[in-house]
PDB file of C-alpha atoms in Angstrom:
ATOM      1  CA  GLN M1323       5.341 -14.185 -20.425  1.00  0.00           C
ATOM      2  CA  LEU M1324       6.568 -11.496 -18.062  1.00  0.00           C
ATOM      3  CA  ASP M1325       9.072  -8.960 -19.222  1.00  0.00           C
ATOM      4  CA  SER M1326      12.165  -9.350 -17.022  1.00  0.00           C
ATOM      5  CA  SER M1327      12.614  -5.579 -16.958  1.00  0.00           C
ATOM      6  CA  CYS M1328       9.312  -5.144 -15.087  1.00  0.00           C
ATOM      7  CA  HIS M1329      10.953  -6.238 -11.828  1.00  0.00           C
ATOM      8  CA  CYS M1330      13.258  -3.239 -11.849  1.00  0.00           C
ATOM      9  CA  LYS M1331      10.204  -0.971 -11.815  1.00  0.00           C
ATOM     10  CA  VAL M1332       9.140  -2.152  -8.357  1.00  0.00           C
ATOM     11  CA  ARG M1333      10.212   0.194  -5.600  1.00  0.00           C
ATOM     12  CA  PHE M1334       9.752  -0.743  -1.963  1.00  0.00           C
ATOM     13  CA  GLN M1335       9.761   1.896   0.743  1.00  0.00           C
ATOM     14  CA  TYR M1336       9.320   1.408   4.459  1.00  0.00           C
ATOM     15  CA  PRO M1337       8.522   4.669   6.266  1.00  0.00           C
ATOM     16  CA  SER M1338       9.194   4.230   9.975  1.00  0.00           C
ATOM     17  CA  SER M1339       6.460   6.548  11.273  1.00  0.00           C
ATOM     18  CA  ILE M1340       3.231   8.190  10.208  1.00  0.00           C
ATOM     19  CA  GLN M1341       5.106  11.479   9.867  1.00  0.00           C
ATOM     20  CA  GLU M1342       7.607   9.857   7.490  1.00  0.00           C
ATOM     21  CA  LEU M1343       4.747   8.272   5.520  1.00  0.00           C
ATOM     22  CA  LEU M1344       2.997  11.646   5.235  1.00  0.00           C
ATOM     23  CA  GLN M1345       6.243  13.244   4.017  1.00  0.00           C
ATOM     24  CA  LEU M1346       6.819  10.451   1.496  1.00  0.00           C
ATOM     25  CA  LEU M1347       3.344  10.881   0.017  1.00  0.00           C
ATOM     26  CA  ALA M1348       3.509  14.678   0.047  1.00  0.00           C
ATOM     27  CA  SER M1349       6.766  14.646  -1.916  1.00  0.00           C
ATOM     28  CA  ALA M1350       6.033  11.661  -4.199  1.00  0.00           C
ATOM     29  CA  HIS M1351       5.252  13.905  -7.169  1.00  0.00           C
ATOM     30  CA  GLU M1352       8.825  15.260  -7.031  1.00  0.00           C
ATOM     31  CA  ALA M1353      10.445  11.832  -7.412  1.00  0.00           C
ATOM     32  CA  PRO M1354      12.330  11.371 -10.704  1.00  0.00           C
ATOM     33  CA  ALA M1355      11.521   7.645 -10.755  1.00  0.00           C
ATOM     34  CA  PRO M1356       9.089   6.214 -13.311  1.00  0.00           C
ATOM     35  CA  THR M1357       5.421   6.899 -12.599  1.00  0.00           C
ATOM     36  CA  PRO M1358       3.957   4.028 -10.576  1.00  0.00           C
ATOM     37  CA  SER M1359       0.817   2.226 -11.639  1.00  0.00           C
ATOM     38  CA  LEU M1360       0.090   1.041  -8.087  1.00  0.00           C
ATOM     39  CA  LEU M1361       0.495   2.427  -4.587  1.00  0.00           C
ATOM     40  CA  LEU M1362       0.275  -0.298  -1.941  1.00  0.00           C
ATOM     41  CA  LEU M1363       0.385   0.058   1.820  1.00  0.00           C
ATOM     42  CA  ASP M1364       0.116  -3.093   3.885  1.00  0.00           C
ATOM     43  CA  GLY M1365       0.169  -2.536   7.616  1.00  0.00           C
ATOM     44  CA  LEU M1366      -1.902   0.604   8.086  1.00  0.00           C
ATOM     45  CA  GLU M1367      -2.525  -0.569  11.644  1.00  0.00           C
ATOM     46  CA  GLU M1368       1.140   0.083  12.483  1.00  0.00           C
ATOM     47  CA  TYR M1369       0.741   3.760  11.639  1.00  0.00           C
ATOM     48  CA  LEU M1370      -2.634   4.026  13.368  1.00  0.00           C
ATOM     49  CA  ALA M1371      -1.085   2.485  16.501  1.00  0.00           C
ATOM     50  CA  GLU M1372       0.921   5.695  16.839  1.00  0.00           C
ATOM     51  CA  ASP M1373      -2.450   7.251  17.782  1.00  0.00           C
ATOM     52  CA  PRO M1374      -2.537   9.981  15.157  1.00  0.00           C
ATOM     53  CA  SER M1375      -5.035  12.779  15.551  1.00  0.00           C
ATOM     54  CA  ALA M1376      -8.203  12.686  13.469  1.00  0.00           C
ATOM     55  CA  GLN M1377      -6.666  15.460  11.382  1.00  0.00           C
ATOM     56  CA  GLU M1378      -3.519  13.378  10.648  1.00  0.00           C
ATOM     57  CA  ALA M1379      -5.582  10.301   9.736  1.00  0.00           C
ATOM     58  CA  THR M1380      -7.759  12.384   7.417  1.00  0.00           C
ATOM     59  CA  TYR M1381      -4.687  14.009   5.899  1.00  0.00           C
ATOM     60  CA  LEU M1382      -3.149  10.560   5.310  1.00  0.00           C
ATOM     61  CA  ALA M1383      -6.277   9.345   3.493  1.00  0.00           C
ATOM     62  CA  ALA M1384      -6.420  12.522   1.407  1.00  0.00           C
ATOM     63  CA  LEU M1385      -2.724  12.265   0.508  1.00  0.00           C
ATOM     64  CA  PHE M1386      -3.121   8.671  -0.653  1.00  0.00           C
ATOM     65  CA  LEU M1387      -6.088   9.585  -2.855  1.00  0.00           C
ATOM     66  CA  ASP M1388      -4.421  12.726  -4.178  1.00  0.00           C
ATOM     67  CA  THR M1389      -1.130  10.942  -4.913  1.00  0.00           C
ATOM     68  CA  ALA M1390      -2.894   8.119  -6.783  1.00  0.00           C
ATOM     69  CA  ALA M1391      -4.922  10.692  -8.755  1.00  0.00           C
ATOM     70  CA  PHE M1392      -1.762  12.654  -9.596  1.00  0.00           C
ATOM     71  CA  PHE M1393       0.026   9.554 -10.873  1.00  0.00           C
ATOM     72  CA  SER M1394      -3.083   8.476 -12.828  1.00  0.00           C
ATOM     73  CA  HIS M1395      -3.125  11.888 -14.508  1.00  0.00           C
ATOM     74  CA  ARG M1396       0.595  11.599 -15.281  1.00  0.00           C
ATOM     75  CA  LEU M1397       0.055   8.160 -16.840  1.00  0.00           C
ATOM     76  CA  GLY M1398      -2.680   9.645 -19.025  1.00  0.00           C
ATOM     77  CA  ALA M1399      -4.605   7.482 -21.443  1.00  0.00           C
ATOM     78  CA  ASN M1400      -2.017   4.706 -21.070  1.00  0.00           C
ATOM     79  CA  GLY M1401      -3.190   3.690 -17.618  1.00  0.00           C
ATOM     80  CA  SER M1402      -4.057   4.665 -14.110  1.00  0.00           C
ATOM     81  CA  CYS M1403      -2.483   4.373 -10.687  1.00  0.00           C
ATOM     82  CA  GLY M1404      -4.281   1.939  -8.422  1.00  0.00           C
ATOM     83  CA  LEU M1405      -4.422   2.301  -4.665  1.00  0.00           C
ATOM     84  CA  VAL M1406      -4.506  -0.545  -2.139  1.00  0.00           C
ATOM     85  CA  VAL M1407      -4.351   0.133   1.590  1.00  0.00           C
ATOM     86  CA  ALA M1408      -4.705  -2.849   3.921  1.00  0.00           C
ATOM     87  CA  LEU M1409      -4.600  -3.377   7.637  1.00  0.00           C
ATOM     88  CA  GLU M1410      -4.419  -6.366   9.909  1.00  0.00           C
ATOM     89  CA  THR M1411      -7.516  -6.841  12.038  1.00  0.00           C
ATOM     90  CA  GLN M1412      -7.324  -7.952  15.652  1.00  0.00           C
ATOM     91  CA  LYS M1413      -8.698 -11.354  14.606  1.00  0.00           C
ATOM     92  CA  GLU M1414      -5.904 -11.746  12.045  1.00  0.00           C
ATOM     93  CA  ALA M1415      -3.286 -10.633  14.580  1.00  0.00           C
ATOM     94  CA  GLU M1416      -4.425 -13.312  17.021  1.00  0.00           C
ATOM     95  CA  ALA M1417      -4.506 -16.075  14.388  1.00  0.00           C
ATOM     96  CA  ASP M1418      -2.169 -19.056  14.667  1.00  0.00           C
ATOM     97  CA  ALA M1419      -1.033 -18.652  11.060  1.00  0.00           C
ATOM     98  CA  PRO M1420      -0.732 -14.934  10.248  1.00  0.00           C
ATOM     99  CA  HIS M1421       0.685 -15.692   6.789  1.00  0.00           C
ATOM    100  CA  LEU M1422      -2.626 -17.349   5.863  1.00  0.00           C
ATOM    101  CA  ALA M1423      -4.550 -14.260   6.967  1.00  0.00           C
ATOM    102  CA  LEU M1424      -2.283 -12.163   4.752  1.00  0.00           C
ATOM    103  CA  LEU M1425      -2.962 -14.416   1.752  1.00  0.00           C
ATOM    104  CA  LYS M1426      -6.714 -14.281   2.402  1.00  0.00           C
ATOM    105  CA  ARG M1427      -6.592 -10.486   2.576  1.00  0.00           C
ATOM    106  CA  TYR M1428      -5.040 -10.159  -0.893  1.00  0.00           C
ATOM    107  CA  PHE M1429      -6.565 -13.249  -2.488  1.00  0.00           C
ATOM    108  CA  PRO M1430     -10.035 -13.611  -0.907  1.00  0.00           C
ATOM    109  CA  TRP M1431     -11.137 -16.138  -3.526  1.00  0.00           C
ATOM    110  CA  ALA M1432      -8.277 -18.520  -2.630  1.00  0.00           C
ATOM    111  CA  ARG M1433      -8.926 -21.362  -0.236  1.00  0.00           C
ATOM    112  CA  CYS M1434      -6.133 -21.169   2.314  1.00  0.00           C
ATOM    113  CA  ASP M1435      -6.528 -23.877   4.927  1.00  0.00           C
ATOM    114  CA  GLY M1436      -2.859 -24.281   5.821  1.00  0.00           C
ATOM    115  CA  THR M1437      -2.344 -27.616   4.113  1.00  0.00           C
ATOM    116  CA  GLY M1438       0.112 -27.641   1.298  1.00  0.00           C
ATOM    117  CA  LEU M1439       1.485 -24.173   2.004  1.00  0.00           C
TER     118      LEU M1439
END
């Protein structure tokens, strides 16, 4: 049974640009909120579409890894902070049912054929 208080620990953020995403990650350790056990970015392709330099893309990857490591250290022996970064491929973008591609990305073992969904 899920604890109803766990839903209040979910925090959604939607940075509007790669610069805003970089700033969010760089300052995440200063946030007074509870330490997260998961960092999730779905839609990396939207930030890469801004055509960042190789240096910005490398910095973004390093910030994600560093932020997850920092939060894992803060959680200590009680847990670790996972990291999931996903992007939509061109094949998924051209699919007739993009919601099925999204489900397959996060649940690859599921059989999503469009019937019954």
